[in-house]
PDB file of C-alpha atoms in Angstrom:
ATOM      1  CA  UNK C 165       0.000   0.000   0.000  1.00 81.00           C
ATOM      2  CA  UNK C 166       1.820   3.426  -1.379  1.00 88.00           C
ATOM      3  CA  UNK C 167       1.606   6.511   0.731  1.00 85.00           C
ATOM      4  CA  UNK C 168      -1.273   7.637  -0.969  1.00 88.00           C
ATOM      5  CA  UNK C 169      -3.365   4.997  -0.356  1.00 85.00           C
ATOM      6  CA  UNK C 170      -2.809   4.494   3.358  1.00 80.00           C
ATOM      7  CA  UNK C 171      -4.158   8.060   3.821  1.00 79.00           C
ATOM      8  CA  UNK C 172      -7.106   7.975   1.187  1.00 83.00           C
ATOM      9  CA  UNK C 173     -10.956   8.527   2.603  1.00 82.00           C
ATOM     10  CA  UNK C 174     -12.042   5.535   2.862  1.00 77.00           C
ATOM     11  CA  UNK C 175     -15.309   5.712   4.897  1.00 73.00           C
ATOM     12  CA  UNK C 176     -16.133   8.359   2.350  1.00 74.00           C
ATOM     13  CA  UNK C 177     -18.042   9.224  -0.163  1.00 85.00           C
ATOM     14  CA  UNK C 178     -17.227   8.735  -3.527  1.00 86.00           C
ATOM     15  CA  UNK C 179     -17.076  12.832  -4.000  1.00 88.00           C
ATOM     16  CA  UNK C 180     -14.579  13.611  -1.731  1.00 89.00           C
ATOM     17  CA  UNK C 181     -12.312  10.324  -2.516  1.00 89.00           C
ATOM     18  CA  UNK C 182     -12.602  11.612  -6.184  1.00 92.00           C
ATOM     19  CA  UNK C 183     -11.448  14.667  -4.952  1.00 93.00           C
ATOM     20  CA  UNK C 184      -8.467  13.627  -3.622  1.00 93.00           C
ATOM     21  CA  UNK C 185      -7.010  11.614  -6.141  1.00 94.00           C
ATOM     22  CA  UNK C 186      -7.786  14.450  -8.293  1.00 96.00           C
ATOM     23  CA  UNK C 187      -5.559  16.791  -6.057  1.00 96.00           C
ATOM     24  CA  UNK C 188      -3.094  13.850  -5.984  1.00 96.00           C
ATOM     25  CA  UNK C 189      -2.598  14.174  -9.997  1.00 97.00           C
ATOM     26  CA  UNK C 190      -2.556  17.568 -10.330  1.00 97.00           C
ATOM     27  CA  UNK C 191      -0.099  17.984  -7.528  1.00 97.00           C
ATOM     28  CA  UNK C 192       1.882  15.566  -8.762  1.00 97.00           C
ATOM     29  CA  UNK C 193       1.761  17.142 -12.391  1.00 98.00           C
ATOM     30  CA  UNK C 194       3.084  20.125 -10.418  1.00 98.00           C
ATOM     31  CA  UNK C 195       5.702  18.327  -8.952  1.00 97.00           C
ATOM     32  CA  UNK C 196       6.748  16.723 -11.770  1.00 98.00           C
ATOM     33  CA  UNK C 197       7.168  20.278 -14.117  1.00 98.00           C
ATOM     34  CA  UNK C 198       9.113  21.783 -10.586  1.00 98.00           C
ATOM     35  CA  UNK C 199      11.749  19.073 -10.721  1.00 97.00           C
ATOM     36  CA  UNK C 200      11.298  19.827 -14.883  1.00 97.00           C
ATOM     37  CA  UNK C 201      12.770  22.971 -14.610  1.00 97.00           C
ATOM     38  CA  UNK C 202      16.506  21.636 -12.533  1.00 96.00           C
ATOM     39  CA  UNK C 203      18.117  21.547 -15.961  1.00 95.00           C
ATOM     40  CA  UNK C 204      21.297  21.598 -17.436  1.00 93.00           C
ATOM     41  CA  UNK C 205      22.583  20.926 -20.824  1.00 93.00           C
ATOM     42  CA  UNK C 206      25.327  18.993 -22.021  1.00 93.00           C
ATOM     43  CA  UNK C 207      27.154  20.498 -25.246  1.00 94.00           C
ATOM     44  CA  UNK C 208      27.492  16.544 -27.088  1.00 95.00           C
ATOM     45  CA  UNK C 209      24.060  15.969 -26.169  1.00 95.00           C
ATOM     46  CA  UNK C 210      20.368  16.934 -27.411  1.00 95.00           C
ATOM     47  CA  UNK C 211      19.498  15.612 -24.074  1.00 96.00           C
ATOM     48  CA  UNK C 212      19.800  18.282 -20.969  1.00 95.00           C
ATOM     49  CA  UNK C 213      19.991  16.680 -17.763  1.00 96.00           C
ATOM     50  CA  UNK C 214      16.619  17.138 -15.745  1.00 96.00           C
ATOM     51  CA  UNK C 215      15.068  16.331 -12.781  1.00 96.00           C
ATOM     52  CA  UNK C 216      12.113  14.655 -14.274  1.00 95.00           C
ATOM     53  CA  UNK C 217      13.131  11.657 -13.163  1.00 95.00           C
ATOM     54  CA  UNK C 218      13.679  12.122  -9.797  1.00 96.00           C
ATOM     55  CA  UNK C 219      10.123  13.509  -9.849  1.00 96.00           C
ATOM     56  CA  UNK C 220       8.733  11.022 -12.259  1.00 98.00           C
ATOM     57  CA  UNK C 221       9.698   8.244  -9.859  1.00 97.00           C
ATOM     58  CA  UNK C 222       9.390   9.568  -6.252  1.00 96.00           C
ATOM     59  CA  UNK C 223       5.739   9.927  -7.603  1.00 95.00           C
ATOM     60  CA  UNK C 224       5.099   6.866  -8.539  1.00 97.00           C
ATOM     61  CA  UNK C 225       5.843   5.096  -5.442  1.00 96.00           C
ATOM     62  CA  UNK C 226       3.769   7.607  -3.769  1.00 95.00           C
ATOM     63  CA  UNK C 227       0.736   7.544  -5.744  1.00 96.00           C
ATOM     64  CA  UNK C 228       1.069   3.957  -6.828  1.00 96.00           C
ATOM     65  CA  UNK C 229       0.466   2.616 -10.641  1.00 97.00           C
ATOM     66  CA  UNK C 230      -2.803   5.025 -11.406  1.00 97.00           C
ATOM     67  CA  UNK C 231      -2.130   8.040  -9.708  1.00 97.00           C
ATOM     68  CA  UNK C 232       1.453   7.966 -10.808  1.00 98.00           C
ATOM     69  CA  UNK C 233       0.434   7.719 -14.167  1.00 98.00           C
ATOM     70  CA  UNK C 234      -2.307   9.574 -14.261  1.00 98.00           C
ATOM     71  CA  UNK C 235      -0.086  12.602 -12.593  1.00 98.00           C
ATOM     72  CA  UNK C 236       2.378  11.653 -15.805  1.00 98.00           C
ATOM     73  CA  UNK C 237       0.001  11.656 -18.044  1.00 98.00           C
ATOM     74  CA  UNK C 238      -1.392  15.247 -16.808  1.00 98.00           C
ATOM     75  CA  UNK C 239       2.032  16.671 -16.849  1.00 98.00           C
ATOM     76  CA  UNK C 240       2.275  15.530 -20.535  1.00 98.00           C
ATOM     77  CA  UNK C 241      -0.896  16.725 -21.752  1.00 98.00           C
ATOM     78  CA  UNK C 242      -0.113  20.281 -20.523  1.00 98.00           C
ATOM     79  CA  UNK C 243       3.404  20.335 -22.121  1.00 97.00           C
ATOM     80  CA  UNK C 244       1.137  19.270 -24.364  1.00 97.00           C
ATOM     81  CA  UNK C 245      -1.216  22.196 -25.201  1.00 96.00           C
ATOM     82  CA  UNK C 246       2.223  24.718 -24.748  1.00 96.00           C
ATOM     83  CA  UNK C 247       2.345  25.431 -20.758  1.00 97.00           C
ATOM     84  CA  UNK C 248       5.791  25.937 -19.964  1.00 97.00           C
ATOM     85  CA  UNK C 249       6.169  22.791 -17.774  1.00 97.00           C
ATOM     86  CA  UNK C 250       9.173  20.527 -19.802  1.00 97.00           C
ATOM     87  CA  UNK C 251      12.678  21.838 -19.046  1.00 94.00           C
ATOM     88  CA  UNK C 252      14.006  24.984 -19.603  1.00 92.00           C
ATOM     89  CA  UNK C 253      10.405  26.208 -19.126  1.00 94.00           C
ATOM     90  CA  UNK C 254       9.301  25.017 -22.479  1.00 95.00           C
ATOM     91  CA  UNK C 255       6.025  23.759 -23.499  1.00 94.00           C
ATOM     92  CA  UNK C 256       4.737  22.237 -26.904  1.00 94.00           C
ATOM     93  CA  UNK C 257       4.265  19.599 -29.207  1.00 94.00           C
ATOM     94  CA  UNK C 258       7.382  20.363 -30.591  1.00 94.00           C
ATOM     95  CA  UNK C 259       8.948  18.995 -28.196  1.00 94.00           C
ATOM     96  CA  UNK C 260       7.617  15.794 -28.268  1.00 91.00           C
ATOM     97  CA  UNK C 261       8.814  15.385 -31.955  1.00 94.00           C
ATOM     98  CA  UNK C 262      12.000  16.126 -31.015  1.00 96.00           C
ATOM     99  CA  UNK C 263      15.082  14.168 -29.728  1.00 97.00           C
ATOM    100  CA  UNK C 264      14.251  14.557 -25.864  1.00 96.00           C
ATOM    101  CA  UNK C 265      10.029  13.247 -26.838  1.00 97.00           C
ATOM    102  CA  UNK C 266      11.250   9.349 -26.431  1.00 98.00           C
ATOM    103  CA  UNK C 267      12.393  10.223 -22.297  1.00 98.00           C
ATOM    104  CA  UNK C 268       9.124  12.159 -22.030  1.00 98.00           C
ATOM    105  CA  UNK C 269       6.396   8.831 -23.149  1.00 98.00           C
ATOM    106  CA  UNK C 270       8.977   7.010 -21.423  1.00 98.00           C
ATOM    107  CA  UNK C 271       7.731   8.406 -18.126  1.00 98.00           C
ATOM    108  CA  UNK C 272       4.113   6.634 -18.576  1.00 98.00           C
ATOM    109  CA  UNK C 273       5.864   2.992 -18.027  1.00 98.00           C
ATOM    110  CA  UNK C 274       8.058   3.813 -15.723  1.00 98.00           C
ATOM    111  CA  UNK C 275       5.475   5.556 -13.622  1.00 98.00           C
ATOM    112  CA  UNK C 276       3.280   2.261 -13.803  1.00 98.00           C
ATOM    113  CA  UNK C 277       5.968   0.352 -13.092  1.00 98.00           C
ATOM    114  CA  UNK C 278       7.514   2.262  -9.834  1.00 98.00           C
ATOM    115  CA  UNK C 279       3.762   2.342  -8.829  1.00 97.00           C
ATOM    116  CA  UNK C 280       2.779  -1.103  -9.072  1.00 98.00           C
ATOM    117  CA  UNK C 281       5.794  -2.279  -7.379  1.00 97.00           C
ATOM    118  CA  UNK C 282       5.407  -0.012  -4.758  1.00 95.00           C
ATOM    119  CA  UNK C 283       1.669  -1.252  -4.569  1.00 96.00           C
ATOM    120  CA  UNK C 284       3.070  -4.561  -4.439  1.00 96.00           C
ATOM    121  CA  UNK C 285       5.108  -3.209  -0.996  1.00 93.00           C
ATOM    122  CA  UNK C 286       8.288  -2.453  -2.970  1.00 93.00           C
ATOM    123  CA  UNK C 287       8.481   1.211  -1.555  1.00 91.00           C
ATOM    124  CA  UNK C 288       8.678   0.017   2.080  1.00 88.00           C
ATOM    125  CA  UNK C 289      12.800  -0.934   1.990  1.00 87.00           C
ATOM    126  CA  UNK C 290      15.516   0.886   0.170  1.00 87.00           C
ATOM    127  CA  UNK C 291      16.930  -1.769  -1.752  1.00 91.00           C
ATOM    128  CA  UNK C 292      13.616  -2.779  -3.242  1.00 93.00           C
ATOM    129  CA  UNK C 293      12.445   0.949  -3.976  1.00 92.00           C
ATOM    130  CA  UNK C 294      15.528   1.598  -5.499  1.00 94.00           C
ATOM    131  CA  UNK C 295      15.436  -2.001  -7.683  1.00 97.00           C
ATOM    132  CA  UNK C 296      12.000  -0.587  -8.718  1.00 97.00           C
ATOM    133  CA  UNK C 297      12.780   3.054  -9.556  1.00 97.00           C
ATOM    134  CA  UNK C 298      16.049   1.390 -12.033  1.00 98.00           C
ATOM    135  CA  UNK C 299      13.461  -0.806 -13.510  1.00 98.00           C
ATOM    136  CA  UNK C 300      11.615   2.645 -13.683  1.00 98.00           C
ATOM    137  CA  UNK C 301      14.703   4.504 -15.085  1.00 98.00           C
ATOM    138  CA  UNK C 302      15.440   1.707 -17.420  1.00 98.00           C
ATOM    139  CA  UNK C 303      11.595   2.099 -18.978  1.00 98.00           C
ATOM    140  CA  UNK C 304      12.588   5.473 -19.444  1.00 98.00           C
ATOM    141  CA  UNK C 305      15.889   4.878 -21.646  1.00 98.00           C
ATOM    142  CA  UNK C 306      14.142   2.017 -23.731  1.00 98.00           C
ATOM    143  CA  UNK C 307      11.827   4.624 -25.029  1.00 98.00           C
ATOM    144  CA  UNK C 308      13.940   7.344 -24.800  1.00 98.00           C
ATOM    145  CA  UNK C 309      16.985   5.727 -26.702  1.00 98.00           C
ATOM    146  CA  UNK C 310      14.978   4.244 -28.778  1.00 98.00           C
ATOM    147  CA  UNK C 311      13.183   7.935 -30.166  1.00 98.00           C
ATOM    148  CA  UNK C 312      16.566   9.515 -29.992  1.00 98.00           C
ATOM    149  CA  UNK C 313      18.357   7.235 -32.621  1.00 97.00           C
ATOM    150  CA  UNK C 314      16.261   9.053 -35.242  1.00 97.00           C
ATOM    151  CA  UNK C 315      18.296  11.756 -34.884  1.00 97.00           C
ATOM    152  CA  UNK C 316      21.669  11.364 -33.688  1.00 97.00           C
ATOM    153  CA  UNK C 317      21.846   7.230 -35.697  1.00 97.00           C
ATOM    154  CA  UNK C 318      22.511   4.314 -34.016  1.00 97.00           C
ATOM    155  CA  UNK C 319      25.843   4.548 -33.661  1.00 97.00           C
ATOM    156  CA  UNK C 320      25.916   7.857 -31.643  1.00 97.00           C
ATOM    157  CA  UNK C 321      22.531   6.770 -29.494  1.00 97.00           C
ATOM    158  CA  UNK C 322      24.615   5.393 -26.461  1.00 97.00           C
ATOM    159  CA  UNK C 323      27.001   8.401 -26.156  1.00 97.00           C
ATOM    160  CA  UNK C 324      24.666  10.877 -26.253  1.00 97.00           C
ATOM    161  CA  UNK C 325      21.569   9.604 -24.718  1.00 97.00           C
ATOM    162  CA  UNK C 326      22.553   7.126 -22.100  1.00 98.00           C
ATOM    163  CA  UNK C 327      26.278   6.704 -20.870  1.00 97.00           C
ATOM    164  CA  UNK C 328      26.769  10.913 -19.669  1.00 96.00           C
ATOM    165  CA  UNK C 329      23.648  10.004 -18.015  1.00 97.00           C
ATOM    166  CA  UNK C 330      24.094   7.119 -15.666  1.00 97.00           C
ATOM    167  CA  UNK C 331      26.344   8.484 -12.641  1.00 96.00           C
ATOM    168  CA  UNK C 332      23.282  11.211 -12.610  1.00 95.00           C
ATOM    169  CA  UNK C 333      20.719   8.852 -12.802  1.00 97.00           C
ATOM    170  CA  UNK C 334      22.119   6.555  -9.718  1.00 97.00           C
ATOM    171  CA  UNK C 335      22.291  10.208  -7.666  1.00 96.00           C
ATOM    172  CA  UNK C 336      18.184  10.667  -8.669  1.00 96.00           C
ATOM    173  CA  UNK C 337      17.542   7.322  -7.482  1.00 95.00           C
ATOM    174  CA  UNK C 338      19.256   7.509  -4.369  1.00 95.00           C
ATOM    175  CA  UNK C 339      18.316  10.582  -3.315  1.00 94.00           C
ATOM    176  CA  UNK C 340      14.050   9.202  -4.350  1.00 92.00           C
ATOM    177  CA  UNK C 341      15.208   5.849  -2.227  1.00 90.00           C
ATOM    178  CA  UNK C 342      15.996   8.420   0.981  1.00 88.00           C
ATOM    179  CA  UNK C 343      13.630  10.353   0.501  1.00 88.00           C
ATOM    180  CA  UNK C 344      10.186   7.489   0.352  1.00 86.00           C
ATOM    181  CA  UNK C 345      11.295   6.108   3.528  1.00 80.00           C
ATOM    182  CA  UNK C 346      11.780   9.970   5.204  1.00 80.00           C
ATOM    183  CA  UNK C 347       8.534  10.578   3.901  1.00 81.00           C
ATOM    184  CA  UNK C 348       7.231   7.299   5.143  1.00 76.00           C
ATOM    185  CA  UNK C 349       8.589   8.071   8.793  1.00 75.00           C
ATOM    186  CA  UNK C 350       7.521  12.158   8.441  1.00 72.00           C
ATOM    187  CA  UNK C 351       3.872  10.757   7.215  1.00 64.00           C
TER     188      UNK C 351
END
């Protein structure tokens, strides 16, 4: 049982449990465009380094499999229609065509992922969150590498869309595996 669910209404009605899941996604959408906009970009790369997916999967082991995704999905969809919510404050459909829109669907699996483990009681210990939030991450580069061999070819894919990326990616997940439980305990 994630975070969210342990402190969901469950005596009542179906109005005020809708309610809160529907502040869960959109604060979650919001958290997700904050951690957006810690960017940084590398000068080889089309790919800046973000904190999306810090956000991406913190959330999901909060929310769980729906929420998470749901929250995901919501973030999307407003990049979507131009809000200023991907990093570096941008905000289109453009962006989705274009070498960094792989990493962005990639957050839909690994949000369902991270959440159903967690669901599953994955969230509870660090070495299981953080198993669950690399099989998050790793959702993330299949689709993302995957998208950005379009335009950088196959050859270059690895160099510029996964290797400069790794040492940052283990600091994301350790610092989402420190923070569940301290959230847990705070909670």
């Amino acid at each position: 049982m994630t975070i969210a669910e342990t402190y969901a209404p469950s005596k009542s009605g179906f109005r005020t449990r809708a309610a809160y899941n529907v502040a869960l996604v959109g604060v979650g959408s919001a958290f997700i465009a904050l951690t957006a906009q810690i960017s940084f970009t590398l000068p080889f790369s089309p790919v800046p380094v973000t904190g999306q997916t810090f956000g991406v999967l913190l959330l999901a082991a909060l929310l769980g499999r729906v929420r998470g995704t749901l929250a995901v999905a919501t973030y999307l969809a407003e990049g979507l229609c131009g809000l200023p919510v991907f990093a570096g404050g941008m905000g289109s459909a453009v962006v989705f065509l274009g070498p960094t829109g792989g990493y962005l669907l990639g957050f839909l699996p690994a949000a369902f992922v991270v959440g159903a483990l967690a669901e599953r009681g994955w969230d509870k210990r660090a070495i299981t969150s953080g198993l669950a939030m690399v099989l998050g991450a790793a959702a993330i580069f299949a689709v993302g590498l995957s998208w950005l061999k379009i335009y950088v070819g196959v050859e270059n894919t690895l160099t510029m869309g996964l290797y400069p990326f790794l040492a940052g990616e283990a600091v994301k997940i350790a610092a989402a595996m420190v923070t569940l439980p301290a959230l847990r305990r705070f909670v």
